[in-house]
PDB file of C-alpha atoms and ligand atoms in Angstrom:
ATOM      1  CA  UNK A 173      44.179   0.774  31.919  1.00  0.00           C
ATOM      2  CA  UNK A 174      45.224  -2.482  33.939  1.00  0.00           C
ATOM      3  CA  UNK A 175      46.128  -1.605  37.295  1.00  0.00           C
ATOM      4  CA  UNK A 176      49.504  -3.090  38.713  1.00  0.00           C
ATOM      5  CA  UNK A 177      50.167  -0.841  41.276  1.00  0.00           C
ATOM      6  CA  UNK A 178      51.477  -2.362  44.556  1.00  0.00           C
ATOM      7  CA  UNK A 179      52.613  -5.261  42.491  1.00  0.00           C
ATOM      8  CA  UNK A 180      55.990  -7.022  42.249  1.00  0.00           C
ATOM      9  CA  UNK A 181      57.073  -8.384  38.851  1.00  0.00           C
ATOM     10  CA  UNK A 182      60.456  -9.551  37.501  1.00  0.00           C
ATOM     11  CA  UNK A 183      60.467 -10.370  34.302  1.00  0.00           C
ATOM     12  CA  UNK A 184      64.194 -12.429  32.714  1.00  0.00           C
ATOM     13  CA  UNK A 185      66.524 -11.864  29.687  1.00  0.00           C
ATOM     14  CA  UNK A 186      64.184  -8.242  30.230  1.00  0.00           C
ATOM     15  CA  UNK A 187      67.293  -5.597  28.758  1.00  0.00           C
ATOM     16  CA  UNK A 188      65.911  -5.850  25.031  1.00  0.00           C
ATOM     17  CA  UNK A 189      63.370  -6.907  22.873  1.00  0.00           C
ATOM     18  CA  UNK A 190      60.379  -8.251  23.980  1.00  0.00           C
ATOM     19  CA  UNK A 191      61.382  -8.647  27.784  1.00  0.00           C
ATOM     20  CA  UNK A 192      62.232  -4.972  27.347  1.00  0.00           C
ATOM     21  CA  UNK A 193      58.842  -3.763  26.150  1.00  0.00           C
ATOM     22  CA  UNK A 194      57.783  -6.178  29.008  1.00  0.00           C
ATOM     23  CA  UNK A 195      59.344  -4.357  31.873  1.00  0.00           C
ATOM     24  CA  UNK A 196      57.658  -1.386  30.512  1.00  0.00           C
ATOM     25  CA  UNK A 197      54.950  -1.973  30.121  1.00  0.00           C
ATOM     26  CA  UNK A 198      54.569  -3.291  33.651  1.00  0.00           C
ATOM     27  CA  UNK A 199      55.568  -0.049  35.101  1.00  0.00           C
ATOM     28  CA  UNK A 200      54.035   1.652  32.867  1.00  0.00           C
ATOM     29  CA  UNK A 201      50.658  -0.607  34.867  1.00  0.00           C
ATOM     30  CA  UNK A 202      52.492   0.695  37.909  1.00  0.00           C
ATOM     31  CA  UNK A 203      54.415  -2.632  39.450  1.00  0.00           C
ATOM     32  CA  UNK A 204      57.462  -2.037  41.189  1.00  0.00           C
ATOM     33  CA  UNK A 205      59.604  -4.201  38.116  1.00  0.00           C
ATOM     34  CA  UNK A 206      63.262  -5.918  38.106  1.00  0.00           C
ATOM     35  CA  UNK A 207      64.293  -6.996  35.460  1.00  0.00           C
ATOM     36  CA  UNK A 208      67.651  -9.359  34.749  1.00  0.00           C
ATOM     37  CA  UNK A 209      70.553  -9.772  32.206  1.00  0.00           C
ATOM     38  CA  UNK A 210      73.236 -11.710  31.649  1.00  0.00           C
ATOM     39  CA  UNK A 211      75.028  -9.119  31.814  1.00  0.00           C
ATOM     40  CA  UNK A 212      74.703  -6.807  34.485  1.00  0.00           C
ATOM     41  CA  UNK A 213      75.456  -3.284  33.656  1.00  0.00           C
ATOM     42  CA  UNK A 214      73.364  -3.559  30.472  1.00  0.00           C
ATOM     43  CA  UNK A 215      70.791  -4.882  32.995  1.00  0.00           C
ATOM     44  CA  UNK A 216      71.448  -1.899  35.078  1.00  0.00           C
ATOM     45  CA  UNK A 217      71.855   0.581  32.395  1.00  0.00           C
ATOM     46  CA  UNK A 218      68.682  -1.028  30.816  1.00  0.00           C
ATOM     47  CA  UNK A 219      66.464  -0.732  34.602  1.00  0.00           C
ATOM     48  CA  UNK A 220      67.662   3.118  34.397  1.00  0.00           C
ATOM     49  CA  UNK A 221      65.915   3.771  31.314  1.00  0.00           C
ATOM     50  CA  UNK A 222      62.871   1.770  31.497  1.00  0.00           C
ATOM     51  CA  UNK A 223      61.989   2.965  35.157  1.00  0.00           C
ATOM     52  CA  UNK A 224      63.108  -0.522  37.010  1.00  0.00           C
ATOM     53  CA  UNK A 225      63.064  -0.630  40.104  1.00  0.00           C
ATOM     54  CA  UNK A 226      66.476  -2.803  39.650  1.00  0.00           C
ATOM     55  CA  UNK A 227      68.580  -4.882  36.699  1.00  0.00           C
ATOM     56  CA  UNK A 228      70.207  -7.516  38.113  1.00  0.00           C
ATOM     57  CA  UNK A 229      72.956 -10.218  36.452  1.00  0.00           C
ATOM     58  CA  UNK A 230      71.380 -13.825  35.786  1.00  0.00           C
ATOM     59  CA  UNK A 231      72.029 -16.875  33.480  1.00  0.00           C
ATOM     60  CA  UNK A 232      68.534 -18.714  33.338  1.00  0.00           C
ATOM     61  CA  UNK A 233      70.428 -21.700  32.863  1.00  0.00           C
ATOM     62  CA  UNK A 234      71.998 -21.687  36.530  1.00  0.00           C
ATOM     63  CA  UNK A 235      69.418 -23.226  38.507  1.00  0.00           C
ATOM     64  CA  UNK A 236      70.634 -22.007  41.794  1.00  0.00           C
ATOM     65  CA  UNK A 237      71.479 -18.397  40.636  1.00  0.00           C
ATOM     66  CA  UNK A 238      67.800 -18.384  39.482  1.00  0.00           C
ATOM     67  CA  UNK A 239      66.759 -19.534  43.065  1.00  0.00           C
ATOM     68  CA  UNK A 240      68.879 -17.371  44.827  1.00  0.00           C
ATOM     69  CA  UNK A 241      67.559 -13.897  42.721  1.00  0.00           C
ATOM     70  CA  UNK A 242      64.148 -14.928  42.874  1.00  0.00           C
ATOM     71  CA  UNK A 243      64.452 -15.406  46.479  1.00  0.00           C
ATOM     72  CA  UNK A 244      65.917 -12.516  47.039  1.00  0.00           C
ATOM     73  CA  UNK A 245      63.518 -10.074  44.882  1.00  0.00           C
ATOM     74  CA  UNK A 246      60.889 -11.256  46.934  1.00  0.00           C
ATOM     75  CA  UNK A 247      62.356 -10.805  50.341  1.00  0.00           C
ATOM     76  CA  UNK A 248      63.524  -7.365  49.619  1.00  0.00           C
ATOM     77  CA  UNK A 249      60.195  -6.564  48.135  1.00  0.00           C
ATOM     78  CA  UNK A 250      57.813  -8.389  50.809  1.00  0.00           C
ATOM     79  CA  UNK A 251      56.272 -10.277  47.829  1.00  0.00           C
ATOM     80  CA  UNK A 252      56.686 -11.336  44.230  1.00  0.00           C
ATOM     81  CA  UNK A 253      53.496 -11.451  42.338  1.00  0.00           C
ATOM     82  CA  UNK A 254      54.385 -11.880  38.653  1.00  0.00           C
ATOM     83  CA  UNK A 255      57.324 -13.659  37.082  1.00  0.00           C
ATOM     84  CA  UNK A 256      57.773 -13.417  33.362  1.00  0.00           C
ATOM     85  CA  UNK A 257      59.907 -16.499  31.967  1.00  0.00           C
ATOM     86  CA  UNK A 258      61.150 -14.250  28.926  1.00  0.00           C
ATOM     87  CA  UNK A 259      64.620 -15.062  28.869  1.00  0.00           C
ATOM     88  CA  UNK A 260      65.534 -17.440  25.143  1.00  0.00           C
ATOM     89  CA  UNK A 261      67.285 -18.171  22.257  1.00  0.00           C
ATOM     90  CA  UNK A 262      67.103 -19.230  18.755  1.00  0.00           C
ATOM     91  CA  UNK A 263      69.900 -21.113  16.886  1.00  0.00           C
ATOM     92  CA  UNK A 264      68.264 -22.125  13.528  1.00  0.00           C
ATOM     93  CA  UNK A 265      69.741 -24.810  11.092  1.00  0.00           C
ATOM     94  CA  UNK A 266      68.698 -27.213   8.633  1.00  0.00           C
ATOM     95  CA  UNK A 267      67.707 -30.760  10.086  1.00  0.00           C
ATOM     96  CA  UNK A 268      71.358 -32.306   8.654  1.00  0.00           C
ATOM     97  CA  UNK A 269      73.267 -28.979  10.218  1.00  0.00           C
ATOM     98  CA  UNK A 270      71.979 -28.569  13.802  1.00  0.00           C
ATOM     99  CA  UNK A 271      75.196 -28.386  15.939  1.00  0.00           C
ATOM    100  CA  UNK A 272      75.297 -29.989  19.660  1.00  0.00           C
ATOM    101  CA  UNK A 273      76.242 -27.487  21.340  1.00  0.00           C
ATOM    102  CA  UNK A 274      73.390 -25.752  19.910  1.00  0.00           C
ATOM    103  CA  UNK A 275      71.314 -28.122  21.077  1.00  0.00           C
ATOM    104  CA  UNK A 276      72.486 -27.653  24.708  1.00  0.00           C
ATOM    105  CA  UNK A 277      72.605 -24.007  24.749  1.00  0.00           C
ATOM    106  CA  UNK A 278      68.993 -24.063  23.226  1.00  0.00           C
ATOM    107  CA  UNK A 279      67.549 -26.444  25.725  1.00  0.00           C
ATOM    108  CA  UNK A 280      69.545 -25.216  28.756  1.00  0.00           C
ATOM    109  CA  UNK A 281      68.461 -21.830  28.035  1.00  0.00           C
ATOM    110  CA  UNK A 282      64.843 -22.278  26.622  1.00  0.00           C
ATOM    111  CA  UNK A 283      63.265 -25.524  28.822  1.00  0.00           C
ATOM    112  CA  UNK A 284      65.790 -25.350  31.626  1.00  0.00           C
ATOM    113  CA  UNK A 285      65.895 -22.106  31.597  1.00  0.00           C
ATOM    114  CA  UNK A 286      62.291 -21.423  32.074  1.00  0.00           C
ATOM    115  CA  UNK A 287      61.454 -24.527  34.076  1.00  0.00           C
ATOM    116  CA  UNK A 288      64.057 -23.066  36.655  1.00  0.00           C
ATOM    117  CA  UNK A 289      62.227 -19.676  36.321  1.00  0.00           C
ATOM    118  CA  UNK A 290      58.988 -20.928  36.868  1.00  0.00           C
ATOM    119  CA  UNK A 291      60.068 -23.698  39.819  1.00  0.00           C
ATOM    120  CA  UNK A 292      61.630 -19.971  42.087  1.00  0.00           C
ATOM    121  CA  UNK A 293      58.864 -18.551  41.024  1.00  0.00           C
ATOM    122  CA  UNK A 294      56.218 -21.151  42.274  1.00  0.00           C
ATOM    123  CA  UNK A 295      58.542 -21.687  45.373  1.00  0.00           C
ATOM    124  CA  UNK A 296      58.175 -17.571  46.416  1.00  0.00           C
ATOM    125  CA  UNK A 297      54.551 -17.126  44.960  1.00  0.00           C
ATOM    126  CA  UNK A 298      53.991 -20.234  47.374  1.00  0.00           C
ATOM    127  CA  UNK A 299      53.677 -18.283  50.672  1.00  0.00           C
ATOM    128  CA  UNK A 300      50.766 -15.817  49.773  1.00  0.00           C
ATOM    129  CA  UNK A 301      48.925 -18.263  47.594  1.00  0.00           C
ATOM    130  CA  UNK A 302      48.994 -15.761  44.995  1.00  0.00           C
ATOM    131  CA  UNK A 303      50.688 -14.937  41.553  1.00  0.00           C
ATOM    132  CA  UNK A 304      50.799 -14.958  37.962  1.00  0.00           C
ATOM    133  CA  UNK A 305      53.444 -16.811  35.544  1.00  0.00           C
ATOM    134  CA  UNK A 306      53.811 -16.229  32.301  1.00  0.00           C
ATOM    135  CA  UNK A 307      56.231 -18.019  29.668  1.00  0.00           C
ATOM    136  CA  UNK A 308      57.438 -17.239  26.098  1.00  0.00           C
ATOM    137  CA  UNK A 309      56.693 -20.036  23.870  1.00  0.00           C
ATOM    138  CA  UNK A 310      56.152 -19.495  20.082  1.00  0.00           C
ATOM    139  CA  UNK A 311      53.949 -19.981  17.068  1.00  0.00           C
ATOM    140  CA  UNK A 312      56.380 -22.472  16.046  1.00  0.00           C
ATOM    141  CA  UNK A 313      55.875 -24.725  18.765  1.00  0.00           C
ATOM    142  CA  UNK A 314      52.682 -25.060  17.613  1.00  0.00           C
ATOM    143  CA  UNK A 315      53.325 -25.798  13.728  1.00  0.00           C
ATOM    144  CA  UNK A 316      56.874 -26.535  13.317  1.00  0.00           C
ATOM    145  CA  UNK A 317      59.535 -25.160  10.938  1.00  0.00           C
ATOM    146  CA  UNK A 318      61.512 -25.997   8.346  1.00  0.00           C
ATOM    147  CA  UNK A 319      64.982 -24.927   9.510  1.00  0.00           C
ATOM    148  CA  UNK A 320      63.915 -24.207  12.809  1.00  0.00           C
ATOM    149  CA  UNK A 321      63.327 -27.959  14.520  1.00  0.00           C
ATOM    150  CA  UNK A 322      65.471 -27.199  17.675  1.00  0.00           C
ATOM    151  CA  UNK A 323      63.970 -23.966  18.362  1.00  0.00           C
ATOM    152  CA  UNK A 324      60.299 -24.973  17.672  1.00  0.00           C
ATOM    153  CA  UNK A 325      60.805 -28.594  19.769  1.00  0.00           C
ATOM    154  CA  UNK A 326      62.257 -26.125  22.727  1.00  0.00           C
ATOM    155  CA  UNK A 327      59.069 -24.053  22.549  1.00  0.00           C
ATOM    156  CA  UNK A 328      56.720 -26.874  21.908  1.00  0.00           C
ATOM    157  CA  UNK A 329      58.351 -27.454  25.851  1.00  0.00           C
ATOM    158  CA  UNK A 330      58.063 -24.831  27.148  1.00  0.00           C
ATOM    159  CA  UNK A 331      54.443 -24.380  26.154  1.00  0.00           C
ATOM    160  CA  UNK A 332      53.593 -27.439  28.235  1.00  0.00           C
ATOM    161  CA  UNK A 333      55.484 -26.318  31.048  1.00  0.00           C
ATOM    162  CA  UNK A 334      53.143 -23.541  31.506  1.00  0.00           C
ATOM    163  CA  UNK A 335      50.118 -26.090  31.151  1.00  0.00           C
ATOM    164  CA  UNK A 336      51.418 -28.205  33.275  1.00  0.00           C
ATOM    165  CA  UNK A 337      52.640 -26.044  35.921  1.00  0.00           C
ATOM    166  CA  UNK A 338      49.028 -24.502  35.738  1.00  0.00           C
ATOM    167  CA  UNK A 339      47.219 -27.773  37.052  1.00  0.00           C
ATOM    168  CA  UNK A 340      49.453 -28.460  39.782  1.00  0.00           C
ATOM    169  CA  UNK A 341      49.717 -24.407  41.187  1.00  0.00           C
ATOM    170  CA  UNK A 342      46.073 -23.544  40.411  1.00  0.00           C
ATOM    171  CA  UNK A 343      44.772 -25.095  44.084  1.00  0.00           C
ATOM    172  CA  UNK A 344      47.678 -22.160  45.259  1.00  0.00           C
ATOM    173  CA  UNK A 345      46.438 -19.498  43.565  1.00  0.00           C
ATOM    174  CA  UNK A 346      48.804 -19.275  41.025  1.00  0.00           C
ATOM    175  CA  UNK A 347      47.800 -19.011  37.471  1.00  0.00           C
ATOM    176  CA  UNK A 348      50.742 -19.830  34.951  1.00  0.00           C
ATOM    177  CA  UNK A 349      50.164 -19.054  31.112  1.00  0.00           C
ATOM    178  CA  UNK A 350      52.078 -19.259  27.842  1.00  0.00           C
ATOM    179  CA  UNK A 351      52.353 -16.306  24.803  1.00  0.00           C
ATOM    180  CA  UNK A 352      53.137 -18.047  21.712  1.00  0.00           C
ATOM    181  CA  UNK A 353      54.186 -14.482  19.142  1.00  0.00           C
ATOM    182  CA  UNK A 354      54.376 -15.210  15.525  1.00  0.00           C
ATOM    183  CA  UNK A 355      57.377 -13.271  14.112  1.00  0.00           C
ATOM    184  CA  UNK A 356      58.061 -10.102  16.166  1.00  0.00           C
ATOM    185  CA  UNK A 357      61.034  -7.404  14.976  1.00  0.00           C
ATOM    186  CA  UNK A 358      63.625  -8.083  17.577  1.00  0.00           C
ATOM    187  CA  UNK A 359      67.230  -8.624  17.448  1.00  0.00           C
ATOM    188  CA  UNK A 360      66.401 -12.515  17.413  1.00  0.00           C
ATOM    189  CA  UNK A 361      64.605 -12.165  13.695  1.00  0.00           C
ATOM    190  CA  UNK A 362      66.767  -9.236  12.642  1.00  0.00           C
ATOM    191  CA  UNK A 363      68.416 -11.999  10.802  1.00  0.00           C
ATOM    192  CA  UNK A 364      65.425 -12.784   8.522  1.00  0.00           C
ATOM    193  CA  UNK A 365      65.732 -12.379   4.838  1.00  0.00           C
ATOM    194  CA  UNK A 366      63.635  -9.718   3.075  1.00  0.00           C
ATOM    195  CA  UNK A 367      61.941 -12.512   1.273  1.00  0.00           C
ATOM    196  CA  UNK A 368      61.169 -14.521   4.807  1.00  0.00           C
ATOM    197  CA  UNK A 369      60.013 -11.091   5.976  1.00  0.00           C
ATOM    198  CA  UNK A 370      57.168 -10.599   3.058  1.00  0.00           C
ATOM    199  CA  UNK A 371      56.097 -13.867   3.099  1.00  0.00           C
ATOM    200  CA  UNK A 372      55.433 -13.942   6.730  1.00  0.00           C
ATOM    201  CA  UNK A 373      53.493 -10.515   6.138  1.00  0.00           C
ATOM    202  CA  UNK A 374      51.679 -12.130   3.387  1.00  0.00           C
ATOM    203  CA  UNK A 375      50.207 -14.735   5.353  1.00  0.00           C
ATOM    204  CA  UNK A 376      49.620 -12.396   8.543  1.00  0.00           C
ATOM    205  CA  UNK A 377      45.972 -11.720   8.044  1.00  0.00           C
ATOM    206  CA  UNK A 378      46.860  -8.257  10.087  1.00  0.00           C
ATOM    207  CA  UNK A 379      49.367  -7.812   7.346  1.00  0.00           C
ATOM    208  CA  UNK A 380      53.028  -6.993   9.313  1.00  0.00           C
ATOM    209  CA  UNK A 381      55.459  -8.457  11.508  1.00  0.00           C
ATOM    210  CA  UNK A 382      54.358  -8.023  15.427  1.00  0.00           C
ATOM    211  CA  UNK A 383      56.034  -5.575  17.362  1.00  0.00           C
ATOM    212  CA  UNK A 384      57.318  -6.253  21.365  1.00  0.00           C
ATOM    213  CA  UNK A 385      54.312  -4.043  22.771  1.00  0.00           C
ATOM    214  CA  UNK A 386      51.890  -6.417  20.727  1.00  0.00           C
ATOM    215  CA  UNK A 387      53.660  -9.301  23.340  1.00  0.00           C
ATOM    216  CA  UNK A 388      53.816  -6.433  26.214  1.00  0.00           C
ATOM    217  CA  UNK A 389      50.686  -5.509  26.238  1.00  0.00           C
ATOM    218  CA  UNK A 390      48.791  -9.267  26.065  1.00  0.00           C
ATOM    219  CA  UNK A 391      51.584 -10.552  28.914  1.00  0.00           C
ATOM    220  CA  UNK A 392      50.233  -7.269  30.834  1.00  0.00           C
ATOM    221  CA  UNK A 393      46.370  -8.608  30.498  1.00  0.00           C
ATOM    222  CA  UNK A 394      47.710 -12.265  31.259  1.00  0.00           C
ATOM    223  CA  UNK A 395      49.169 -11.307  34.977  1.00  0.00           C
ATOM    224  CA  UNK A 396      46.784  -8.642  36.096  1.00  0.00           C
ATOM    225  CA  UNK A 397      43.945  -9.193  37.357  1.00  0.00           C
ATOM    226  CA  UNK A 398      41.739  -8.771  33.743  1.00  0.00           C
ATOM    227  CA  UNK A 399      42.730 -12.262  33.305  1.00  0.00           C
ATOM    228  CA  UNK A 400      41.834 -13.699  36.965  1.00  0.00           C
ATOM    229  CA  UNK A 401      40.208 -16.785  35.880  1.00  0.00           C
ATOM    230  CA  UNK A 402      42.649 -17.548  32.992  1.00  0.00           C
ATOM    231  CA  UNK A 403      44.897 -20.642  33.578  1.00  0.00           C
ATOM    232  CA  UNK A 404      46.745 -23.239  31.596  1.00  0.00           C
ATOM    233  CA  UNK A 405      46.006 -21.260  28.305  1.00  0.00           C
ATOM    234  CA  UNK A 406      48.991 -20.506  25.095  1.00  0.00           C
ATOM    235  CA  UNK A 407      47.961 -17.265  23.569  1.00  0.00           C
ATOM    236  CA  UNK A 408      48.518 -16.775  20.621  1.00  0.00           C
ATOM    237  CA  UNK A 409      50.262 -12.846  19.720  1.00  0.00           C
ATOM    238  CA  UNK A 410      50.502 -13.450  15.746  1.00  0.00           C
ATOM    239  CA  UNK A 411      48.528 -11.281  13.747  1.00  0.00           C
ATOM    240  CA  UNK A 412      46.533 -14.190  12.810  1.00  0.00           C
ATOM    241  CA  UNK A 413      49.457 -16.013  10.997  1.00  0.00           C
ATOM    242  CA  UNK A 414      49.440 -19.824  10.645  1.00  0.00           C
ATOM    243  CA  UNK A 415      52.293 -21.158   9.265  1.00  0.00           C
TER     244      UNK A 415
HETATM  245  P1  LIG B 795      66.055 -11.015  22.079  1.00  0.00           P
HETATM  246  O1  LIG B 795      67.180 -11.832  21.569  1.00  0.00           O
HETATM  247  O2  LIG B 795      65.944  -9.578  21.699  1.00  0.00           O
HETATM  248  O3  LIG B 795      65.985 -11.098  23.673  1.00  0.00           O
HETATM  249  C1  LIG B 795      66.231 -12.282  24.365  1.00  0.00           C
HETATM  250  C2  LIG B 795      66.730 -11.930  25.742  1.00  0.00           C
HETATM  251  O4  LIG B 795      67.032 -13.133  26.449  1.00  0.00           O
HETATM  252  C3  LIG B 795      68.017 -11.115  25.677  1.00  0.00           C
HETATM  253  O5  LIG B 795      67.953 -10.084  26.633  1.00  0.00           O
HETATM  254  C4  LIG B 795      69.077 -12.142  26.053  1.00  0.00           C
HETATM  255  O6  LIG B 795      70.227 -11.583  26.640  1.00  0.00           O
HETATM  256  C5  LIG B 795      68.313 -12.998  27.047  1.00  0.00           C
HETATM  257  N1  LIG B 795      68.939 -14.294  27.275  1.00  0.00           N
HETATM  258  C6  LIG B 795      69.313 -15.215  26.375  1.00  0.00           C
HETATM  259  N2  LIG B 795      69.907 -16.247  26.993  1.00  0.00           N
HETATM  260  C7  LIG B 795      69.874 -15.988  28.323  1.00  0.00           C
HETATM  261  C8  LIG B 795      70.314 -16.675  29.477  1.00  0.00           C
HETATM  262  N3  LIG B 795      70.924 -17.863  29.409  1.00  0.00           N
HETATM  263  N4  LIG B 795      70.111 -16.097  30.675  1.00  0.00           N
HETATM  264  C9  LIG B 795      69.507 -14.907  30.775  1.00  0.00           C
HETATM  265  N5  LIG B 795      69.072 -14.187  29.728  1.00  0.00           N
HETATM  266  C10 LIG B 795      69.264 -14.736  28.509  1.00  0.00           C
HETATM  267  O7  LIG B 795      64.746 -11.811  21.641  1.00  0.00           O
HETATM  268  P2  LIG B 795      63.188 -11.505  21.757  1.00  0.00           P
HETATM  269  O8  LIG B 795      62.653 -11.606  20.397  1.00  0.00           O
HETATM  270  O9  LIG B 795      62.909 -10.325  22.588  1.00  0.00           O
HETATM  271  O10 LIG B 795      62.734 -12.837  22.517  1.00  0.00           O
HETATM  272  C11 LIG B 795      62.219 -12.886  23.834  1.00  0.00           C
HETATM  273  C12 LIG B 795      61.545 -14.230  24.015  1.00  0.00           C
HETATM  274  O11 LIG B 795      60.455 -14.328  23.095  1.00  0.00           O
HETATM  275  C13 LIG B 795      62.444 -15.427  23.727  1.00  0.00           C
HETATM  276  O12 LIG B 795      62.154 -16.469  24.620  1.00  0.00           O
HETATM  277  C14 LIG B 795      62.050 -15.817  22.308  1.00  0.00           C
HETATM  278  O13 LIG B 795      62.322 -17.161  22.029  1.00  0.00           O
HETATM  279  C15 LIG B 795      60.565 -15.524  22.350  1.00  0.00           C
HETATM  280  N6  LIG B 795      59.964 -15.345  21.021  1.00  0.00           N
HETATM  281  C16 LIG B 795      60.384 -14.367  20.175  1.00  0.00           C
HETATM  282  C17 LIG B 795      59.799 -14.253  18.922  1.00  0.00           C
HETATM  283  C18 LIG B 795      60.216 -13.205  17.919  1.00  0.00           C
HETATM  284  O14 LIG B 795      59.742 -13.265  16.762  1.00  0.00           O
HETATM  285  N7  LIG B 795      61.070 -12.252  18.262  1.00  0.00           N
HETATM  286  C19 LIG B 795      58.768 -15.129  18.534  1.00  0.00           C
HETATM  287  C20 LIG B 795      58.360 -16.107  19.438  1.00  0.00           C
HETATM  288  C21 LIG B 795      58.958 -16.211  20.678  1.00  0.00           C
END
């Protein structure tokens, strides 16, 4: 069992879904965990039942909010050792039918979002030379999608934002890694079609859709200590699938 006592994590967009399963099972490792929401009694009610030490209100996409709550996790906690860039969102359209202001909310929330995230984090992880990142790219990053272009370019980013962030923080101690799931049953791909939902199974050599403790439990291994001399690295949480 990976041992996170004494640990502080806070893990973003962490009141459903994967960042949910997230927050658990960091606890569950035995970190003290706060987790954030946009909205803040869901994030509350959410801390409650997961066994949080705290949910606390944040947009990703405000830069200084981000600062200020990262800041302020560690100083109340004496340290911040893990920071989970979870926090995203998927607006999918057809090449032709991609909207603007989807493409701003997608990139404010997805790179911005998690380059803000992973900037505090650096910043408060700075002072002990010590800590683990980890980001939520996606399989689709790697491969690209039909009908999914804006969503798969703002993970292909936010993969390299954990590669690059790993070569200039490694000299600090800070390791900073990517999980890239395949399709995992959240609310974000409750909108799949049955048909989109058996062929992804068909071509998942494991043979089903992923569920948030598959991401949970490898994002667990990636900022514990199991994975000490693992940097710079986009793991793949799929079930095998290549699209
Ligand atoms: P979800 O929609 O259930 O959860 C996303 C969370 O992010 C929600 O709590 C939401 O409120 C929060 N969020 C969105 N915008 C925010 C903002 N501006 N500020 C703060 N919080 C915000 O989705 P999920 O499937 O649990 O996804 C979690 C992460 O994993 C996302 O980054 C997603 O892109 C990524 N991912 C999911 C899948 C999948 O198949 N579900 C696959 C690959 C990657």
């Amino acid at each position: 069992m990976t041992d996170l006592a004494g640990r502080v994590a806070l893990v973003t967009g962490g009141t459903r879904g994967i960042g949910l399963a997230t927050v658990r099972a960091l606890v569950e490792a035995g970190a003290t965990v706060v987790l954030t929401g946009r909205d803040e009694a869901r994030a509350k009610e959410a801390a409650t039942a997961a066994g949080a030490a705290a949910g606390l209100a944040l947009d990703v996409t405000d830069a200084k909010a981000v600062s200020t709550v990262v800041r302020g996790v560690a100083k109340e906690h004496g340290r911040l050792d893990v920071v989970v860039a979870n926090a995203g969102i998927m607006d999918d359209a057809l090449l032709g039918m991609i909207r603007e202001d989807a493409v701003s909310a997608t990139l404010d929330t997805n790179v911005a979002g998690t380059l803000h995230t992973v900037q505090a984090a650096a910043r408060a992880m700075m002072r002990k030379k010590t800590g683990s990142i980890v980001v939520l790219a996606s399989i689709v990053g790697e491969y690209g999608s039909a009908g999914q272009t804006l969503y798969a370019a703002s993970k292909a980013a936010v993969a390299n934002i954990a590669l690059s962030a790993a070569k200039e923080l490694g000299r600090s101690g800070i390791r900073v890694n990517a999980v890239a799931p395949g399709v995992i049953e959240t609310d974000l791909t409750a909108g799949l079609s049955e048909e989109a939902v058996a062929e992804n199974v068909k071509k998942t050599p494991l043979g089903r859709l992923g569920r948030p403790e598959d991401v949970a439990k490898a994002i667990r291994f990636l900022v514990s200590d199991e994975a000490s001399f693992v940097t710079g690295q986009v793991l793949g949480i799929d079930g095998g699938l290549v699209l």
